[in-house]
PDB file of C-alpha atoms in Angstrom:
ATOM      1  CA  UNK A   1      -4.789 -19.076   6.038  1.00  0.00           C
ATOM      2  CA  UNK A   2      -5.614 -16.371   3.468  1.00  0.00           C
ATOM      3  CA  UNK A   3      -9.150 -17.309   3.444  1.00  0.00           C
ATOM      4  CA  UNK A   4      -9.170 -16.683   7.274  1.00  0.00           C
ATOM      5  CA  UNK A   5      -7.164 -13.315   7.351  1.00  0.00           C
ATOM      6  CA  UNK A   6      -9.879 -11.261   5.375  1.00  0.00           C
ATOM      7  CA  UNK A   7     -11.961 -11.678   7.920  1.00  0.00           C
ATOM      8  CA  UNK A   8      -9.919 -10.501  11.555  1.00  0.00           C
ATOM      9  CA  UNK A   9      -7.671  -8.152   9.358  1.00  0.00           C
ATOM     10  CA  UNK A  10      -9.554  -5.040  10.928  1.00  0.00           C
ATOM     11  CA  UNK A  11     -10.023  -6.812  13.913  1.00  0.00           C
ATOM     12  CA  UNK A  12      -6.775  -7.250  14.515  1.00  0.00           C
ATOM     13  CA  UNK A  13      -5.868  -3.920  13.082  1.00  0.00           C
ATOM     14  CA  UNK A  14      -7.854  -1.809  14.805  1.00  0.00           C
ATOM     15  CA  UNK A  15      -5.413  -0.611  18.386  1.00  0.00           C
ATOM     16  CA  UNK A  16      -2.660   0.409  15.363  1.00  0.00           C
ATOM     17  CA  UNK A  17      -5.221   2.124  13.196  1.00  0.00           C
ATOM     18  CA  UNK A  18      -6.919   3.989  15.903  1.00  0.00           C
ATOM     19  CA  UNK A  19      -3.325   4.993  17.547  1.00  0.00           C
ATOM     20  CA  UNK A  20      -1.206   6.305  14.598  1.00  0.00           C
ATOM     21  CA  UNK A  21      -2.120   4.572  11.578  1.00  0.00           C
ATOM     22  CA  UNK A  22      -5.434   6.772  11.127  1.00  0.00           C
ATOM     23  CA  UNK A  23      -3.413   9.590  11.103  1.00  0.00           C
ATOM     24  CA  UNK A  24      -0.652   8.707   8.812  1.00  0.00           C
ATOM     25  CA  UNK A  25      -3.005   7.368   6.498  1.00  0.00           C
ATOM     26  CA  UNK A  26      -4.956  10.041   6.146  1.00  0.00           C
ATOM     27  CA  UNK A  27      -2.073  12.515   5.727  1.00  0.00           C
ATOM     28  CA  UNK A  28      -0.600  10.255   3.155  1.00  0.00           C
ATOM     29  CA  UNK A  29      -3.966   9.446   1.052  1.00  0.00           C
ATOM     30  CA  UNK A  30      -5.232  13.300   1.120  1.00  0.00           C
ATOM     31  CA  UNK A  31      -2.245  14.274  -0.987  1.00  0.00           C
ATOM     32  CA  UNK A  32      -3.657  12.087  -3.998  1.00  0.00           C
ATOM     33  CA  UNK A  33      -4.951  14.133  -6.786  1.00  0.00           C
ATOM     34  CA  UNK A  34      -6.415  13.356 -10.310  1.00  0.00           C
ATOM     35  CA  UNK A  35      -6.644   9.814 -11.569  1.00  0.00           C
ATOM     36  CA  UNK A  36      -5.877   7.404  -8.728  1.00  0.00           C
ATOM     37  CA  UNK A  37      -4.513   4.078  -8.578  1.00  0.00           C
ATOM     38  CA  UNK A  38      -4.692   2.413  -5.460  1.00  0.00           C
ATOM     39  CA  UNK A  39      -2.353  -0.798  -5.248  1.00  0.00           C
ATOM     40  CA  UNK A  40      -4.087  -3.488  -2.956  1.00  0.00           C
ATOM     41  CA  UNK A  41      -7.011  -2.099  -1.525  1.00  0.00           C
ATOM     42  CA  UNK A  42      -7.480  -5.207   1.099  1.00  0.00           C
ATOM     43  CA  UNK A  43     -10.472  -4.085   3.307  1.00  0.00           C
ATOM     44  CA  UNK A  44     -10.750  -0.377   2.017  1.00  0.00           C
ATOM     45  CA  UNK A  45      -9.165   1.403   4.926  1.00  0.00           C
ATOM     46  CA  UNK A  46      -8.213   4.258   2.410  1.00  0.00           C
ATOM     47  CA  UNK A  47     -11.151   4.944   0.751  1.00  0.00           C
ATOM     48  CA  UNK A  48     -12.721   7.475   3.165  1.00  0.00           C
ATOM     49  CA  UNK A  49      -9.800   9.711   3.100  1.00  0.00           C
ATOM     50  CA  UNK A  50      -9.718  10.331  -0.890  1.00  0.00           C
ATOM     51  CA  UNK A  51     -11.199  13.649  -0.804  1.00  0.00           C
ATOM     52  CA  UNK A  52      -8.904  15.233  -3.944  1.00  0.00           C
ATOM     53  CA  UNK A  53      -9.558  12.461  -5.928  1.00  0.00           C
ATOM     54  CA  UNK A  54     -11.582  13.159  -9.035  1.00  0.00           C
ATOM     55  CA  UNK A  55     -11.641   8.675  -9.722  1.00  0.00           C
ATOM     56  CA  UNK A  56      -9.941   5.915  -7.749  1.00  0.00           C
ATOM     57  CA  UNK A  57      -9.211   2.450  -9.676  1.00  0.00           C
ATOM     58  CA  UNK A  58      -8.578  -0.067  -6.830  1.00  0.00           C
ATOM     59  CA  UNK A  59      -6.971  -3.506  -7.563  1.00  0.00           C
ATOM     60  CA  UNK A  60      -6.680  -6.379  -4.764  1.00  0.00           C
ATOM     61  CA  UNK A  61      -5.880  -9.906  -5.574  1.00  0.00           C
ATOM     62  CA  UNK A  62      -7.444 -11.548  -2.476  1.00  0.00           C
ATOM     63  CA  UNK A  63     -11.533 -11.490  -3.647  1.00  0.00           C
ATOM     64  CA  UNK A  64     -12.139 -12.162   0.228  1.00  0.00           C
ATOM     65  CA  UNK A  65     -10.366  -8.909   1.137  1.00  0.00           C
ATOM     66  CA  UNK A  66     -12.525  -7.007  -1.206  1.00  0.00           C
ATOM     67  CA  UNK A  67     -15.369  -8.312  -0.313  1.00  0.00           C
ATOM     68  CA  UNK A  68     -15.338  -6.880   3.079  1.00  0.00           C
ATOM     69  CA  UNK A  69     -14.427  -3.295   1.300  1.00  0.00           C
ATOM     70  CA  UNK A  70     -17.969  -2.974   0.317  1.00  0.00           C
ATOM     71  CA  UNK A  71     -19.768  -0.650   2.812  1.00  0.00           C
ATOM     72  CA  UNK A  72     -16.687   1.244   2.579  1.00  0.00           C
ATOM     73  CA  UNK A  73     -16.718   1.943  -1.151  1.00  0.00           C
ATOM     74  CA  UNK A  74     -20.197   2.225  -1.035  1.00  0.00           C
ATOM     75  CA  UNK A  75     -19.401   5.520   1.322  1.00  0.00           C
ATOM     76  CA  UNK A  76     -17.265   6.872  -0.029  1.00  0.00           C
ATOM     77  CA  UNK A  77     -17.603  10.639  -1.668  1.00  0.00           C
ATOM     78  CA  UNK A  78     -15.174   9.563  -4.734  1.00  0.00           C
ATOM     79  CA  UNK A  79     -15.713   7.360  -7.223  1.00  0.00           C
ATOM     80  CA  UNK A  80     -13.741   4.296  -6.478  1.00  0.00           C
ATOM     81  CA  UNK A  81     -13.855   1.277  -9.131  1.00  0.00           C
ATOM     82  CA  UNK A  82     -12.432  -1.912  -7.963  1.00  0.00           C
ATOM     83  CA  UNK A  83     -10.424  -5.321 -10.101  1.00  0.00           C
ATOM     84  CA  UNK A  84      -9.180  -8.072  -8.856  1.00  0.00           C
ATOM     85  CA  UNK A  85      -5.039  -7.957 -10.147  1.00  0.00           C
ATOM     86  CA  UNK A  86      -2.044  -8.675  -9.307  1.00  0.00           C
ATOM     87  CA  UNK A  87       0.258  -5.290  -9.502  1.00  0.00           C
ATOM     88  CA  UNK A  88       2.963  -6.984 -11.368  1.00  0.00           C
ATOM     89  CA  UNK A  89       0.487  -7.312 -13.712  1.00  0.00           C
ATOM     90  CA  UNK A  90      -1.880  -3.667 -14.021  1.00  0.00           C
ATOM     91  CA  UNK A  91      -4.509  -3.879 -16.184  1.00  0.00           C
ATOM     92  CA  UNK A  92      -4.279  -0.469 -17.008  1.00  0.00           C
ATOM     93  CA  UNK A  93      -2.397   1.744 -20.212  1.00  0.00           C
ATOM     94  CA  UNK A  94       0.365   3.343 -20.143  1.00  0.00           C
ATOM     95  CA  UNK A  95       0.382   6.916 -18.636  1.00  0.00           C
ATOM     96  CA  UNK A  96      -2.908   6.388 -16.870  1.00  0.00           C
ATOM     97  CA  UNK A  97      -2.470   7.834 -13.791  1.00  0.00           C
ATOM     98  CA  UNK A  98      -2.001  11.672 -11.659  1.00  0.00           C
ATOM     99  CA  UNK A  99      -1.429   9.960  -8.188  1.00  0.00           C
ATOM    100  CA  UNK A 100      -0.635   5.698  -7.146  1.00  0.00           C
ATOM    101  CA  UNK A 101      -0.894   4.643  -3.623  1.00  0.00           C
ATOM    102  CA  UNK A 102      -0.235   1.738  -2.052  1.00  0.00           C
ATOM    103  CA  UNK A 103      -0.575   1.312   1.877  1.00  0.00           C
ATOM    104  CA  UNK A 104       0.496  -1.807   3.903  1.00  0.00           C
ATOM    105  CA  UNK A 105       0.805  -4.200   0.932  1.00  0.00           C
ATOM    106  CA  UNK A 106       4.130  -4.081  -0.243  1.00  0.00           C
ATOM    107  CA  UNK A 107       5.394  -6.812   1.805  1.00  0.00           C
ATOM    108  CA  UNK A 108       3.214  -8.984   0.378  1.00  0.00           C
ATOM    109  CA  UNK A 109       3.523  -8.654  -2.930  1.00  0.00           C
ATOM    110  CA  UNK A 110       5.869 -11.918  -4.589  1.00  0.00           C
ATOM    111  CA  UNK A 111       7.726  -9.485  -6.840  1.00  0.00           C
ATOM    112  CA  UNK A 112       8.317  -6.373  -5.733  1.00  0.00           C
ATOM    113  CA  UNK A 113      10.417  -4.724  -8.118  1.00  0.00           C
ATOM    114  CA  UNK A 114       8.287  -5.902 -10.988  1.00  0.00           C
ATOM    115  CA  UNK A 115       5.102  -4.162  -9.354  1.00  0.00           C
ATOM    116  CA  UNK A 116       7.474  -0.607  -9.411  1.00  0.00           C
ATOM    117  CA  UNK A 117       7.782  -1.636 -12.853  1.00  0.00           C
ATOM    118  CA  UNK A 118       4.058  -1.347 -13.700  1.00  0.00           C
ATOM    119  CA  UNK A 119       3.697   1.280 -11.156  1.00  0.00           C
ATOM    120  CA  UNK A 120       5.846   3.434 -13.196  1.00  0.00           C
ATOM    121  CA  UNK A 121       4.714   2.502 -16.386  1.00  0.00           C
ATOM    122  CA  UNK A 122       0.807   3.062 -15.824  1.00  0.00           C
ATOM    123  CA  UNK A 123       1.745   6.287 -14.187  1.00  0.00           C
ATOM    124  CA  UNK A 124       1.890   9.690 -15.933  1.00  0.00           C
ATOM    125  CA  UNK A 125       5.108  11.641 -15.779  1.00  0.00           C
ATOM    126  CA  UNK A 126       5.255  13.683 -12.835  1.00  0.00           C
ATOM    127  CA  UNK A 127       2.779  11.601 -11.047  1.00  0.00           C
ATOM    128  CA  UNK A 128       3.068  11.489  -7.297  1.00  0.00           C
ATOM    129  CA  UNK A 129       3.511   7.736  -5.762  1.00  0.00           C
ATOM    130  CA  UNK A 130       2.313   7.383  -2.260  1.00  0.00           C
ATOM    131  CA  UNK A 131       3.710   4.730  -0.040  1.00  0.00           C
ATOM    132  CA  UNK A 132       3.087   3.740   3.680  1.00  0.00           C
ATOM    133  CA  UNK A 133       5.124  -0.006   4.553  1.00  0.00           C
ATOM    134  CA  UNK A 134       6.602  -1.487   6.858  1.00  0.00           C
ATOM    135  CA  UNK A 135      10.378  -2.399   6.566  1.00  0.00           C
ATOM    136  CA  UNK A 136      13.645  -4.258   7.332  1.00  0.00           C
ATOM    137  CA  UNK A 137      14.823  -2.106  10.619  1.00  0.00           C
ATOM    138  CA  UNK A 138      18.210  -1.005  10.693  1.00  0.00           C
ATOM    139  CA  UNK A 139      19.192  -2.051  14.123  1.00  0.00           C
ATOM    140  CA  UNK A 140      20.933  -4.965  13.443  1.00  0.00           C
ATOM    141  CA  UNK A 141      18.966  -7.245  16.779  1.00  0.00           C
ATOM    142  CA  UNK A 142      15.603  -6.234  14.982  1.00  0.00           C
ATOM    143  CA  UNK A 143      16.758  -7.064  11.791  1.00  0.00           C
ATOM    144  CA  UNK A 144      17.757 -10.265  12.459  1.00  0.00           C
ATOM    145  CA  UNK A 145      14.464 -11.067  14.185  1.00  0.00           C
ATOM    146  CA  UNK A 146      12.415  -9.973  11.446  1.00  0.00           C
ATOM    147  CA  UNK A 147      14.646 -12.502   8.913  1.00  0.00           C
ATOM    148  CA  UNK A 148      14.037 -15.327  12.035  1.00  0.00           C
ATOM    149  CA  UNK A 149      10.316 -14.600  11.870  1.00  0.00           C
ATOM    150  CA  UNK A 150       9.990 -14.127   8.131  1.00  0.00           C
ATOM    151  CA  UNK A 151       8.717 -17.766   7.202  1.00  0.00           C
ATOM    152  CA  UNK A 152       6.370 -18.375   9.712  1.00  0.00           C
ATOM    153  CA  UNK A 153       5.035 -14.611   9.503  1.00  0.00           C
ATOM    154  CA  UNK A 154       4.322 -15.428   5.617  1.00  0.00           C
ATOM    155  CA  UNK A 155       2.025 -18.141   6.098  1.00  0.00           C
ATOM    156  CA  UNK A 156       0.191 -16.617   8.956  1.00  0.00           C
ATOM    157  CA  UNK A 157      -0.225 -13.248   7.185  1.00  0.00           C
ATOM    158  CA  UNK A 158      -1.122 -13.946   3.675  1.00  0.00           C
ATOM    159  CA  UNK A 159       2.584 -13.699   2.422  1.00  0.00           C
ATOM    160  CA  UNK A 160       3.996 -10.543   4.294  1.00  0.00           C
ATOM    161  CA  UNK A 161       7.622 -10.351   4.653  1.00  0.00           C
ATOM    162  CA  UNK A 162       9.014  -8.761   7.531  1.00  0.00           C
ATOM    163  CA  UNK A 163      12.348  -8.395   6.299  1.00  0.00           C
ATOM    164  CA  UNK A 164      11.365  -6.337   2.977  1.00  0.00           C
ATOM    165  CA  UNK A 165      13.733  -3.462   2.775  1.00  0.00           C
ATOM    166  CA  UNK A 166      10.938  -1.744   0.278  1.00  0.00           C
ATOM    167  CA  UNK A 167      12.598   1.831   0.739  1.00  0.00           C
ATOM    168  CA  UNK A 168      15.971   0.376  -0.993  1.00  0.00           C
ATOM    169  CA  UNK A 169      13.360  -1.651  -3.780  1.00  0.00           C
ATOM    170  CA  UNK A 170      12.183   2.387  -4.448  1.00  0.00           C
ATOM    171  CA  UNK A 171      15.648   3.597  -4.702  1.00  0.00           C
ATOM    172  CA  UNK A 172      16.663   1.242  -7.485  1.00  0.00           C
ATOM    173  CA  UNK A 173      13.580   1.384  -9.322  1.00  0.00           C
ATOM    174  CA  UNK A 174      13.130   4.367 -12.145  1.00  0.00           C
ATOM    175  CA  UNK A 175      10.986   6.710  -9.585  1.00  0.00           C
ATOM    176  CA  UNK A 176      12.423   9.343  -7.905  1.00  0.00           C
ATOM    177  CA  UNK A 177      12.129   9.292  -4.044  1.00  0.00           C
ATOM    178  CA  UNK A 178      10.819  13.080  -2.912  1.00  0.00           C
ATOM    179  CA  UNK A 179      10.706  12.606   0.796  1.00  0.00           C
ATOM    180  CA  UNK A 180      10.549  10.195   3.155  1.00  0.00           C
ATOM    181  CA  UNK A 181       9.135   9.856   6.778  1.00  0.00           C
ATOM    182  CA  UNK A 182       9.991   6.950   9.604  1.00  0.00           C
ATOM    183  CA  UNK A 183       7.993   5.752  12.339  1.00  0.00           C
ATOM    184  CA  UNK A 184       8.034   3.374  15.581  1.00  0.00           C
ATOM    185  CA  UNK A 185      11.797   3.645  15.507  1.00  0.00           C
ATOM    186  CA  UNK A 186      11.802   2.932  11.664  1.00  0.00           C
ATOM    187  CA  UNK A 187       9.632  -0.257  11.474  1.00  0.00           C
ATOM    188  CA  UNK A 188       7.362   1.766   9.228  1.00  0.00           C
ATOM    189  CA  UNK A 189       7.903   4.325   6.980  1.00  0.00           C
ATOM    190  CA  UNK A 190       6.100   7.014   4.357  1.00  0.00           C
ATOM    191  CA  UNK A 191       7.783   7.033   1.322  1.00  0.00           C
ATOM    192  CA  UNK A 192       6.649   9.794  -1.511  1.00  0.00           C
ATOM    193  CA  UNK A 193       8.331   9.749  -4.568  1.00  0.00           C
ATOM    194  CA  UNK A 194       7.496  10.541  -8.093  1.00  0.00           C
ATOM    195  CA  UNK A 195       7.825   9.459 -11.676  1.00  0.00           C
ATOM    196  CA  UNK A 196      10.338  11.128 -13.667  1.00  0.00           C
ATOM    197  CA  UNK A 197       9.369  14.470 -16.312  1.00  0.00           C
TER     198      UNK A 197
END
């Protein structure tokens, strides 16, 4: 199935995008500055919206997904170099980075707390982290129905996980959460937050 979601992933994505998600991503992505890191870049629905960026390094582990990026890095007025990596594994330095953003992709990501890890080590400090996911709802009916739909969701959608309570993965890791925005009743949420002077 991972082959086949490359392909229909901004098909299917589209009524969302064209709704909210345009605007919420653009909000979110115009705030990066400097050096960028973008954490799984699937079909490049960022890229347009770096306009402060002075150099975006991309990574995506699914070569399908960035295949379909092309056009858009291709039109895009910053610089945007792409890898294919894993983020519990950056190939970057240490200190490398002004701004990291990472949009929709948490919740599939096998080891969450090891990719905050890298985050915060290949970021400079005082460099602004920029998250959009979706998360484990609060209301306990919702919640449960996410952790009921979990492992069927994950092999349907190229390993996302419903149930990920990423805000709470941010709050335990060493970056410090600056403010924090919820949407659709708290299904999704922007999360900014920063690495430590």
């Amino acid at each position: 199935m991972a082959g086949f979601l490359p392909h229909i992933y901004d098909t299917a994505m589209k009524p969302l995008e064209k709704t909210r998600f345009e605007k919420i991503r653009k909000n979110l992505v115009l705030q990066a500055t400097g050096h960028v890191l973008e954490i799984g870049f699937g079909t490049g629905a960022n890229f347009r919206y770096y306009r402060n960026a002075e150099r975006v390094d991309a990574i995506e582990p699914n070569p399908e997904m960035g295949k379909q990026a092309g056009k858009r890095i291709r039109k895009s007025k910053t610089p945007i170099h792409t890898y294919e990596a894993i983020a519990e594994e950056l190939p970057f330095d240490d200190n490398s980075f002004d701004t990291v953003v990472a949009t929709l992709v948490f919740c599939t990501i096998p080891d969450p707390v090891k990719a905050l890890e890298e985050i915060c080590r290949v970021s400079k400090p005082g460099a602004k982290i920029l998250m959009f996911e979706h998360v484990k709802m609060d209301q306990p009916v919702m919640g449960k129905t996410q952790e009921a739909l979990t492992p069927v969701w994950k092999k349907l959608c190229d390993g996302c996980h419903l149930n990920r309570d990423t805000l709470e993965l941010v709050n335990r890791s060493p970056l410090e959460i600056v403010n924090v925005e919820s949407y659709y009743g708290g299904l999704f949420l922007t999360i900014e937050s920063r690495k430590p002077l």
